[in-house]
PDB file of C-alpha atoms in Angstrom:
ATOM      1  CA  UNK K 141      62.399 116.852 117.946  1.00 90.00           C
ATOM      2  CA  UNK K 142      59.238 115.065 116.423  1.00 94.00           C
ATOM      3  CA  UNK K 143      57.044 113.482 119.392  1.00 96.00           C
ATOM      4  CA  UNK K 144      53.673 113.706 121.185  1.00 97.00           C
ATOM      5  CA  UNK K 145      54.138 113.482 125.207  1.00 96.00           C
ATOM      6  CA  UNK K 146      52.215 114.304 127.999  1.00 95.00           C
ATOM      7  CA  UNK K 147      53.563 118.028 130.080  1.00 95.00           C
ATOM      8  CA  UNK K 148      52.093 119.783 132.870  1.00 91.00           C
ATOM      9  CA  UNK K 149      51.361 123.398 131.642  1.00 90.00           C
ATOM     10  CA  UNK K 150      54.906 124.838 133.428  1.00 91.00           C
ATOM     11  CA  UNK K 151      56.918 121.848 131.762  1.00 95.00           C
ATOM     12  CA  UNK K 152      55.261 122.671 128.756  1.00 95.00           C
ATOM     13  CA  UNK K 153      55.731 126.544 128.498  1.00 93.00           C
ATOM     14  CA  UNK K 154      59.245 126.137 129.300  1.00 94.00           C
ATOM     15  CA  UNK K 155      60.004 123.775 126.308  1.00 96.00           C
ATOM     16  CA  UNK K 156      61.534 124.614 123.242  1.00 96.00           C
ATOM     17  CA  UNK K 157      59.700 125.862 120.670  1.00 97.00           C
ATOM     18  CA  UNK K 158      57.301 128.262 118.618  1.00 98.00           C
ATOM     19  CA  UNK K 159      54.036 128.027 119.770  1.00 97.00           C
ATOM     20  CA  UNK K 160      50.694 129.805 117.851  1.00 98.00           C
ATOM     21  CA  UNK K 161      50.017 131.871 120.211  1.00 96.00           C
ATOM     22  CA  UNK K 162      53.855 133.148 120.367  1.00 97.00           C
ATOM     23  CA  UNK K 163      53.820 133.575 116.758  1.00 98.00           C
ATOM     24  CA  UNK K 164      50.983 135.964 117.033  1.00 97.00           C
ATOM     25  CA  UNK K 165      52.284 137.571 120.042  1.00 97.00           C
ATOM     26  CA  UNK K 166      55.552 138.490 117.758  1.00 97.00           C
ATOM     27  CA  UNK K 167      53.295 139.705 114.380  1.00 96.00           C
ATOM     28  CA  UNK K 168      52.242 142.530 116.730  1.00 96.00           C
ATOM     29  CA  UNK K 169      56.178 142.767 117.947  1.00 96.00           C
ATOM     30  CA  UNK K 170      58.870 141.027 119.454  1.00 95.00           C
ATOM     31  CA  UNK K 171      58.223 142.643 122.949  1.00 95.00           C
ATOM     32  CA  UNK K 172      54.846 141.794 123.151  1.00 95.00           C
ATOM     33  CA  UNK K 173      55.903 138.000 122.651  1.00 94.00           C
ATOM     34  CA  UNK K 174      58.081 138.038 125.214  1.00 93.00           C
ATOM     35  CA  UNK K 175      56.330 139.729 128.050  1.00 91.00           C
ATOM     36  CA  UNK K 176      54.673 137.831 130.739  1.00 84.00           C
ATOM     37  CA  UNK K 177      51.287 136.473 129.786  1.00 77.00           C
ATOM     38  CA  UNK K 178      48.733 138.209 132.201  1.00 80.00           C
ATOM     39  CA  UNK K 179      45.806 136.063 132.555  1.00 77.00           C
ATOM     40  CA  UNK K 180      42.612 137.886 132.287  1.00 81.00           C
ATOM     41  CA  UNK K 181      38.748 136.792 133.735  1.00 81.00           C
ATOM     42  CA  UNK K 182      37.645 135.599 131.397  1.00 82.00           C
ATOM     43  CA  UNK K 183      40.909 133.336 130.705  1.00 85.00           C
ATOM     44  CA  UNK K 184      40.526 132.483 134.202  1.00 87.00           C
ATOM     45  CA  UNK K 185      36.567 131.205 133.598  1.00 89.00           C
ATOM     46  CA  UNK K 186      38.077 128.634 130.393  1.00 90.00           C
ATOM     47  CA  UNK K 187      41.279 127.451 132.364  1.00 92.00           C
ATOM     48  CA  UNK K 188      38.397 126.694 134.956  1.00 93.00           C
ATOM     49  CA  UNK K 189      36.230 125.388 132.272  1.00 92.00           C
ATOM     50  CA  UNK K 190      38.839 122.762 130.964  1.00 92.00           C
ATOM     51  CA  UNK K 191      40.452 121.464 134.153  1.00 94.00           C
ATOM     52  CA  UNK K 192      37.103 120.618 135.422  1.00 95.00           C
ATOM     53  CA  UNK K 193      35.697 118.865 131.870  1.00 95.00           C
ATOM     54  CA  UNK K 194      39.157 117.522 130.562  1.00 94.00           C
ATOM     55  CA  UNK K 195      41.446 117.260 133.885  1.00 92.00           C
ATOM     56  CA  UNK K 196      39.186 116.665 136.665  1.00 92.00           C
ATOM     57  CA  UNK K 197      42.451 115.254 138.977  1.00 93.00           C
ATOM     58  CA  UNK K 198      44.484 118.466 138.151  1.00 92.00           C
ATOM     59  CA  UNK K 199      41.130 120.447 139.229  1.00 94.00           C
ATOM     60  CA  UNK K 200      40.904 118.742 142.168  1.00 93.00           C
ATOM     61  CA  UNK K 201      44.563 119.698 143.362  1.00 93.00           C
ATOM     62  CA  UNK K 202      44.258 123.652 141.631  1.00 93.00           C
ATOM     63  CA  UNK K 203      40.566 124.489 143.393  1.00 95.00           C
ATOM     64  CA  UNK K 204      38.661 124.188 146.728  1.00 94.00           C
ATOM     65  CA  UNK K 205      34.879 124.210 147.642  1.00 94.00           C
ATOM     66  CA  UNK K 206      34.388 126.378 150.495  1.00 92.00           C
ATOM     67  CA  UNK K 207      31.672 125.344 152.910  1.00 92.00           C
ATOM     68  CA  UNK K 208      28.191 126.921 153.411  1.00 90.00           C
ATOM     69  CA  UNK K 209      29.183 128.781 156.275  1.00 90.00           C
ATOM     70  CA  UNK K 210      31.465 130.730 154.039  1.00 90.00           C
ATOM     71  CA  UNK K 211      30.154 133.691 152.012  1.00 90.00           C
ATOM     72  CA  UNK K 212      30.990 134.754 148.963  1.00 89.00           C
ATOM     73  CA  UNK K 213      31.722 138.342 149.323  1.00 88.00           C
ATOM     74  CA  UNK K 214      35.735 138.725 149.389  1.00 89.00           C
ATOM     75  CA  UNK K 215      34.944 141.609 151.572  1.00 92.00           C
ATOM     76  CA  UNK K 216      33.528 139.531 154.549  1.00 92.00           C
ATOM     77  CA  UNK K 217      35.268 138.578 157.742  1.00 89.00           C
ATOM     78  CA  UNK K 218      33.855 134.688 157.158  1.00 90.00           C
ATOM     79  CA  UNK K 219      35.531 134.702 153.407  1.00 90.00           C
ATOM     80  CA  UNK K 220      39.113 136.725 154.277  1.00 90.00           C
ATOM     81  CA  UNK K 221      39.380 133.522 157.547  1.00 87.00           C
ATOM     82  CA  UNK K 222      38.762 131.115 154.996  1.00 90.00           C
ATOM     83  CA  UNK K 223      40.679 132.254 152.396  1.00 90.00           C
ATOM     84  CA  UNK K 224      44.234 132.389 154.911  1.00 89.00           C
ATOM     85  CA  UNK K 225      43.930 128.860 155.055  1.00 90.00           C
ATOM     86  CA  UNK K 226      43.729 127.847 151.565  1.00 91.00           C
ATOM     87  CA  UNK K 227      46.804 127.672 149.305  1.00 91.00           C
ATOM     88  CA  UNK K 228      44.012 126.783 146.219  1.00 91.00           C
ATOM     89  CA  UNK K 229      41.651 128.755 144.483  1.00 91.00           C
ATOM     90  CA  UNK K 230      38.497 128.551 146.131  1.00 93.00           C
ATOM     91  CA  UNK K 231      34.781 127.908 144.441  1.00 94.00           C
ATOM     92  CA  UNK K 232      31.223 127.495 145.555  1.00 93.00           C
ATOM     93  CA  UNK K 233      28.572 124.946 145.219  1.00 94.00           C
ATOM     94  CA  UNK K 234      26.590 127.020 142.647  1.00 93.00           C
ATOM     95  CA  UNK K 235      30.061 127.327 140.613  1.00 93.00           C
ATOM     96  CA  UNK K 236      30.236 123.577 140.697  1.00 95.00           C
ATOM     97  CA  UNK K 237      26.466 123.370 140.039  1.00 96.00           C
ATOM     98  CA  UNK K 238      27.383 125.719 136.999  1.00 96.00           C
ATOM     99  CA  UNK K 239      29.973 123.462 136.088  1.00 96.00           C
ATOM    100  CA  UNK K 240      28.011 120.254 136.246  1.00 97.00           C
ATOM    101  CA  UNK K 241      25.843 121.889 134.044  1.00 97.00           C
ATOM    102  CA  UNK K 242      28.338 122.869 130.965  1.00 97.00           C
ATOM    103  CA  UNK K 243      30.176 119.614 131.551  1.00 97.00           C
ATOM    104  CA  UNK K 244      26.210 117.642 130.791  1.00 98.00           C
ATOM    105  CA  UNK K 245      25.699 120.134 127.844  1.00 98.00           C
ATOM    106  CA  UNK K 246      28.814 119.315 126.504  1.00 98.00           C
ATOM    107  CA  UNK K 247      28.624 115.500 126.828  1.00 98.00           C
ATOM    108  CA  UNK K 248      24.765 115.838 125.588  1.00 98.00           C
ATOM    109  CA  UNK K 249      25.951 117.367 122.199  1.00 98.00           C
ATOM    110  CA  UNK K 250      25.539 115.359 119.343  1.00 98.00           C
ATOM    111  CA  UNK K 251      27.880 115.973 116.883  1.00 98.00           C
ATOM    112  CA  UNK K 252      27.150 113.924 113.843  1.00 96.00           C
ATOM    113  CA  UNK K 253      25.179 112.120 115.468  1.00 96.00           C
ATOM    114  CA  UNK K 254      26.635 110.317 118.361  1.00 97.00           C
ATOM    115  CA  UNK K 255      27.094 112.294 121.700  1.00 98.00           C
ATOM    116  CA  UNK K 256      30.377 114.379 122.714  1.00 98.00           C
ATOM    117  CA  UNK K 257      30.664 112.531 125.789  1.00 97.00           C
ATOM    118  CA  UNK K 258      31.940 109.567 123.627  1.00 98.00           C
ATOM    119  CA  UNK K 259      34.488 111.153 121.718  1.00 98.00           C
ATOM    120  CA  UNK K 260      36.110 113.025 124.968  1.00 97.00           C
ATOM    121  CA  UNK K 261      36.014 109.916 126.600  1.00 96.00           C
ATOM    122  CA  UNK K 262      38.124 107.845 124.243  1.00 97.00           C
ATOM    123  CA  UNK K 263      40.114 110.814 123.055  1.00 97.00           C
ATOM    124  CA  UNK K 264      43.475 111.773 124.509  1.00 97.00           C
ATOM    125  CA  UNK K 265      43.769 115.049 126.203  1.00 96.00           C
ATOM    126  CA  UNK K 266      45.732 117.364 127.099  1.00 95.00           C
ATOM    127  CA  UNK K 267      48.597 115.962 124.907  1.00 97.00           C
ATOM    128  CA  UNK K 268      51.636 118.722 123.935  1.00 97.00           C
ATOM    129  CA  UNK K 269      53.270 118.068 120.282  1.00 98.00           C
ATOM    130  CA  UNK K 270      56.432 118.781 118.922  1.00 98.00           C
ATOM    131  CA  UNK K 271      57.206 119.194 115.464  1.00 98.00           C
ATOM    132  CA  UNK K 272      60.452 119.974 112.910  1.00 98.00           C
ATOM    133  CA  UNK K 273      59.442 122.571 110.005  1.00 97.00           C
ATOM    134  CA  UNK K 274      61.878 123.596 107.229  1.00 96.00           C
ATOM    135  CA  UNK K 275      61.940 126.756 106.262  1.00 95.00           C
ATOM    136  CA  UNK K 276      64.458 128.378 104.516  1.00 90.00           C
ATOM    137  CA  UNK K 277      66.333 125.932 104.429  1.00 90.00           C
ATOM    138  CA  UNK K 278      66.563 126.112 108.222  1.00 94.00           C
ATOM    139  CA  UNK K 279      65.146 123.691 111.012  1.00 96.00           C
ATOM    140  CA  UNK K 280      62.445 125.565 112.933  1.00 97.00           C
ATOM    141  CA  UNK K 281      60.631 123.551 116.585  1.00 98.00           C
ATOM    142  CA  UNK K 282      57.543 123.879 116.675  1.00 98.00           C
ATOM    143  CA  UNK K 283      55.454 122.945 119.972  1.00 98.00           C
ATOM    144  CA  UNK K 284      51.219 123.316 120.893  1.00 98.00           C
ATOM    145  CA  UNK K 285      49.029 121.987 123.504  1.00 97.00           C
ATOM    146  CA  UNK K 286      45.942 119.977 122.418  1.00 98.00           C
ATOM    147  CA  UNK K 287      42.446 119.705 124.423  1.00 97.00           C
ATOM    148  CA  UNK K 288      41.342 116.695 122.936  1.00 98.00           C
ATOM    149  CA  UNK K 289      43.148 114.003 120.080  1.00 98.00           C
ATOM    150  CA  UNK K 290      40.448 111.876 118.725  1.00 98.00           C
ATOM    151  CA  UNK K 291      42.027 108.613 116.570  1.00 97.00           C
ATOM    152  CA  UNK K 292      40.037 105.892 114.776  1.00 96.00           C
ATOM    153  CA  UNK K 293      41.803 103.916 112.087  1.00 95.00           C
ATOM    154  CA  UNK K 294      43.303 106.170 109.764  1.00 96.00           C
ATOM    155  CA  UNK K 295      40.955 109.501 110.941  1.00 98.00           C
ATOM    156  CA  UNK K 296      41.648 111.810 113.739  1.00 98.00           C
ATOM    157  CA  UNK K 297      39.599 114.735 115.209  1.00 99.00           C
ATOM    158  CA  UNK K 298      40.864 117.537 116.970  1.00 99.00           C
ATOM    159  CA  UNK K 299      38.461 119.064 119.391  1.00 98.00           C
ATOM    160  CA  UNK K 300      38.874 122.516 121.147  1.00 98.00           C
ATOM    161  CA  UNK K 301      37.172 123.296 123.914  1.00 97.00           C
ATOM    162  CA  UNK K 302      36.317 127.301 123.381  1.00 97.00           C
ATOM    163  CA  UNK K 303      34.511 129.304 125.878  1.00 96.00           C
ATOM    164  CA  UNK K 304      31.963 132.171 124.627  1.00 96.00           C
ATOM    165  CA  UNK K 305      29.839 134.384 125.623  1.00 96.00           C
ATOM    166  CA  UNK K 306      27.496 134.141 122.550  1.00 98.00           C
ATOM    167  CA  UNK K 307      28.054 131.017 120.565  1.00 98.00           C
ATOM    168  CA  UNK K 308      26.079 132.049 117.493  1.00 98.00           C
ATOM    169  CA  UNK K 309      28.689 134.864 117.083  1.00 97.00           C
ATOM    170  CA  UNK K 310      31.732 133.021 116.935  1.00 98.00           C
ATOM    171  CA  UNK K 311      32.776 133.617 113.846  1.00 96.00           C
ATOM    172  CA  UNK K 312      33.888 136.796 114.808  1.00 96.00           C
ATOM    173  CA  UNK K 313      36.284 135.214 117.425  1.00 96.00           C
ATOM    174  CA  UNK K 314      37.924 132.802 114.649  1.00 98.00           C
ATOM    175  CA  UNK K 315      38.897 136.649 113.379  1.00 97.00           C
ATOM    176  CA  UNK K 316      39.701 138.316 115.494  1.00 96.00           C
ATOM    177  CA  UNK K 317      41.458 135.685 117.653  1.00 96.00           C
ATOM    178  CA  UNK K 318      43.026 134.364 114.751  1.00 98.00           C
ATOM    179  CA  UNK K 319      41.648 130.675 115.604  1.00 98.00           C
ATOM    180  CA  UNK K 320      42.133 129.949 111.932  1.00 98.00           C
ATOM    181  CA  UNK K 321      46.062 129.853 112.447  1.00 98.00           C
ATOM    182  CA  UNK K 322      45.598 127.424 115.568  1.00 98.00           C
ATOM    183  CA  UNK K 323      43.628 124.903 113.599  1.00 98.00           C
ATOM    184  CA  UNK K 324      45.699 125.613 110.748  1.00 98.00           C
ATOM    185  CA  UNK K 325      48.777 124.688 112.884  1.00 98.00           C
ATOM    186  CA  UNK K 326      47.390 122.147 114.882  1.00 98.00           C
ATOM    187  CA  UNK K 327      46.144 120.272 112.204  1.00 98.00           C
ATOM    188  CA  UNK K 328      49.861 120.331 110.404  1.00 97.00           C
ATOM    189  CA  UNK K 329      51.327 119.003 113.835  1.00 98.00           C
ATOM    190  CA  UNK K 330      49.482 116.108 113.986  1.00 98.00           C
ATOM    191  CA  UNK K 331      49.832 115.670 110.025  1.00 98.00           C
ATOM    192  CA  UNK K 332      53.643 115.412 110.596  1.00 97.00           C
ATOM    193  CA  UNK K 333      53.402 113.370 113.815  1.00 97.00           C
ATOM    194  CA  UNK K 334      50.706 110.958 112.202  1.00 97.00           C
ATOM    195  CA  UNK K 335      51.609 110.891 108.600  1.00 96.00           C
ATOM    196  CA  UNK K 336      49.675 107.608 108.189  1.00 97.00           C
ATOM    197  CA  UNK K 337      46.344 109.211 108.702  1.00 97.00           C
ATOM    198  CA  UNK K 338      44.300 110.171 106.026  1.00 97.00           C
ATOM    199  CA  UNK K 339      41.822 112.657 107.847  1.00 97.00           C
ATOM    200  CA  UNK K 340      42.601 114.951 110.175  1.00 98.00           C
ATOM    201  CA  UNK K 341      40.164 117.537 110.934  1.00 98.00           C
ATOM    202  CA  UNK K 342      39.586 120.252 113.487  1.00 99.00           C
ATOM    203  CA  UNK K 343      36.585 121.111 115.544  1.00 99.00           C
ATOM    204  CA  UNK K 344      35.755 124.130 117.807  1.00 99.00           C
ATOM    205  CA  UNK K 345      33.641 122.971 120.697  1.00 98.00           C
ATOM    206  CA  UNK K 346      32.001 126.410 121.898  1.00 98.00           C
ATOM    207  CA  UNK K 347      30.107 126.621 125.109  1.00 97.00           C
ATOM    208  CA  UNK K 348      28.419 129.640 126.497  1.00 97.00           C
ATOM    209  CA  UNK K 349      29.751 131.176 129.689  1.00 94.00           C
ATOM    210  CA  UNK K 350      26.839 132.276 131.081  1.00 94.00           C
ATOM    211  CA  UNK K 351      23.004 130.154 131.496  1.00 95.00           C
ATOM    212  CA  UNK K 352      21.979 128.566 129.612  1.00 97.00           C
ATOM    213  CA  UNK K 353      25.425 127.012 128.831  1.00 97.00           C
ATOM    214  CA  UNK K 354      24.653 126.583 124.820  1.00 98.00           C
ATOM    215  CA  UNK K 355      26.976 124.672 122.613  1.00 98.00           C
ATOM    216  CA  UNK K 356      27.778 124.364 119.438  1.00 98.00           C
ATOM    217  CA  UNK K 357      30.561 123.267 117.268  1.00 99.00           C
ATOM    218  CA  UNK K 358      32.450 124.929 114.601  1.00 99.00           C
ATOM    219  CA  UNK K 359      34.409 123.499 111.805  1.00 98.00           C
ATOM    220  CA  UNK K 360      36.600 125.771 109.452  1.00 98.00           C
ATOM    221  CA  UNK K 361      36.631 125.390 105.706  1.00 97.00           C
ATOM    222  CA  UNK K 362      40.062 124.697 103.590  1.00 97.00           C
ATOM    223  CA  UNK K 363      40.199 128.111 102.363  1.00 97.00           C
ATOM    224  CA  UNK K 364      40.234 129.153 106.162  1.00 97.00           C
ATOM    225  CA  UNK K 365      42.558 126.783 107.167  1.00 98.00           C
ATOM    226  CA  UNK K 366      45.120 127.295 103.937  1.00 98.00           C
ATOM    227  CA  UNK K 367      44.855 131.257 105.257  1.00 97.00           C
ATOM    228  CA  UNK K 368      45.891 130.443 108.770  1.00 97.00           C
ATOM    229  CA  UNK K 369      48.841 127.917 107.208  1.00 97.00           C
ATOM    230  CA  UNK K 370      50.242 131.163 105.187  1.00 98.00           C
ATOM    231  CA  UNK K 371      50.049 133.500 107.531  1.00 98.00           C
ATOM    232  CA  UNK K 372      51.870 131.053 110.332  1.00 98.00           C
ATOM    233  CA  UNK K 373      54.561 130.684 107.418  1.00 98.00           C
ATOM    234  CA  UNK K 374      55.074 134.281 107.145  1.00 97.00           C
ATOM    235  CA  UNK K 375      55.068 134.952 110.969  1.00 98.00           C
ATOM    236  CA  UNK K 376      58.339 132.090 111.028  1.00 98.00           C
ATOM    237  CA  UNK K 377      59.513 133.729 108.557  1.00 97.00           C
ATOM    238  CA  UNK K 378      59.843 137.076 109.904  1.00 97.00           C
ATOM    239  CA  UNK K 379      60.794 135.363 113.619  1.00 97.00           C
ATOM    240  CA  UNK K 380      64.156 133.626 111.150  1.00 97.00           C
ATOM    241  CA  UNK K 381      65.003 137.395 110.200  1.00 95.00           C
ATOM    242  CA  UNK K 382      64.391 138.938 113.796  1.00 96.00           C
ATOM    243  CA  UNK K 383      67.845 140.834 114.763  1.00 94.00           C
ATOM    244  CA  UNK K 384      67.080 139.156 118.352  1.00 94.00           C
ATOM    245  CA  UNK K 385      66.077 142.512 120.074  1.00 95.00           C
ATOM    246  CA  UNK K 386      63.678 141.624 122.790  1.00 94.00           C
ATOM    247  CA  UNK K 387      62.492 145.395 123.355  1.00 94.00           C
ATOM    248  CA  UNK K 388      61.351 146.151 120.308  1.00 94.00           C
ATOM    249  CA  UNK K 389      58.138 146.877 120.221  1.00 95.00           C
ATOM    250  CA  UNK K 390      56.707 149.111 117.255  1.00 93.00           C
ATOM    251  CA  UNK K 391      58.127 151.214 114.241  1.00 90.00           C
ATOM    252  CA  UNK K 392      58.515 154.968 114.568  1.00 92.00           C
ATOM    253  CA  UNK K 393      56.152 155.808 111.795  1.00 93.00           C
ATOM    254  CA  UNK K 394      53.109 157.384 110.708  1.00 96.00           C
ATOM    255  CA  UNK K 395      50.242 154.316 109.787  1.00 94.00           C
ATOM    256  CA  UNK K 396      48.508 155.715 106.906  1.00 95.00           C
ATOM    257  CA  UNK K 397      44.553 154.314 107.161  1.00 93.00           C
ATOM    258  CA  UNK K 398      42.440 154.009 104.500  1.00 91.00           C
ATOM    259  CA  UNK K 399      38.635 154.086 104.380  1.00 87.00           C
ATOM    260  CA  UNK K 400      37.582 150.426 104.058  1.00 86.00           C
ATOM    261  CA  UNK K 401      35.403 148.751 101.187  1.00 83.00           C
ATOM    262  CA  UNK K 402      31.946 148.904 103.224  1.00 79.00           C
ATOM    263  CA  UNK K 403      32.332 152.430 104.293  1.00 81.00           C
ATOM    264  CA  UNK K 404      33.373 153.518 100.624  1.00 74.00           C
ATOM    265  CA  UNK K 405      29.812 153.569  99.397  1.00 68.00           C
ATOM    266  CA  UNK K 406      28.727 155.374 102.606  1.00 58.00           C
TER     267      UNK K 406
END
């Protein structure tokens, strides 16, 4: 199916559909794309991040603000008495101080020249897409999740809301993440879904985890983006030949490395 419709993150997972991140999950094997996701801290931090900026009513039913009284120590009688009445995760006042504080740094941004906090209000967020590719000669459903759809006339922005611990070194994220296949296969979604706009184009919104909340933004050149498009080609590619073994995980061989170009001078 071809259509753009709003999905609560369970509805969502349990569509039909490659996603990016599955695709990535199955270069390293088919196992690994198929075991439960574990969410990690720091995952935990951006979920937190982007319910709070971009969902504030689902934030409002997922988290809690404990009173005063309560202290923040897990390991305290006061926390353990509030925490058995709680079926949320609970926060603090200085986590929603913290909070208030990326979500004005964000909005404050100016990116060309006009302030984020107009864009994210008149985009659409939290959108999930669902796009037909043909490959080899074979129908292939493709599904993602979008932070934020920004449409004017015949121009859309993507923004994605990424959080860092050092935005000035983001670049090495894009890598080793592979971000450059998301916007690469974002971008293509909306392309299909919107065929009558003339610009789309993808933007990283980074934001520091840690005071004082920097942000900056981050947009990825064609060569990038035509890198990520091949690569997410291949990675179908390779999921249409799978033999459908779930287990698998890696080859029973010896990886041969070689000393790489910078060291070979060494």
């Amino acid at each position: 199916m071809n259509t753009i419709i709003k999905l609560t993150d369970e509805k969502y997972h349990s569509s039909e559909g490659l996603s990016n991140s599955f695709l990535i999950r199955f270069d390293q094997s088919p196992a690994h794309s198929f075991t439960k996701f574990t969410e990690t801290e720091g995952m935990k931090t951006g979920t937190l991040f982007h319910k709070f900026i971009l969902e504030p009513q689902v934030f409002e039913k997922d988290y809690v603000i404990a009173p005063d009284t309560v202290s923040k120590d897990k390991r305290t009688a006061s926390y353990k008495e509030y925490a058995k009445t709680q079926d949320k995760e609970i926060l603090f006042q200085d986590d929603i101080a913290n909070l208030k504080k990326v979500k004005k740094n964000i909005y404050d941004y100016l990116f060309e020249g006009i302030k984020l906090e107009n864009y994210i209000n008149e985009s659409h967020k939290e959108l999930s897409l669902f796009w037909i590719l043909f490959i080899k000669k074979q129908e292939v459903q493709c599904k993602a999740k979008l932070d934020l759809i920004y449409i004017k006339n015949d121009m859309a922005i993507i923004f994605d809301l990424k959080k860092v611990q050092n935005c000035l070194e983001f670049s090495k994220s894009v890598i080793n993440y592979k971000y450059y296949r998301q916007a690469a296969f974002y971008k293509t979604a909306l392309e299909i879904l919107h065929p009558e706009l003339k610009s789309v184009r993808f933007i990283f919104i980074t934001v520091e985890e840690q005071t004082p909340f920097g942000v900056l933004t981050y947009e990825l050149d064609d060569e990038f983006l035509f890198t990520g498009e091949k690569e997410s080609y291949q990675s179908i590619v390779n999921y249409l030949s799978w033999d459908g073994n779930k287990e698998k995980i890696y080859d029973n061989k010896v990886v041969v490395l070689q000393k790489p170009e910078w060291l070979k001078s060494a």
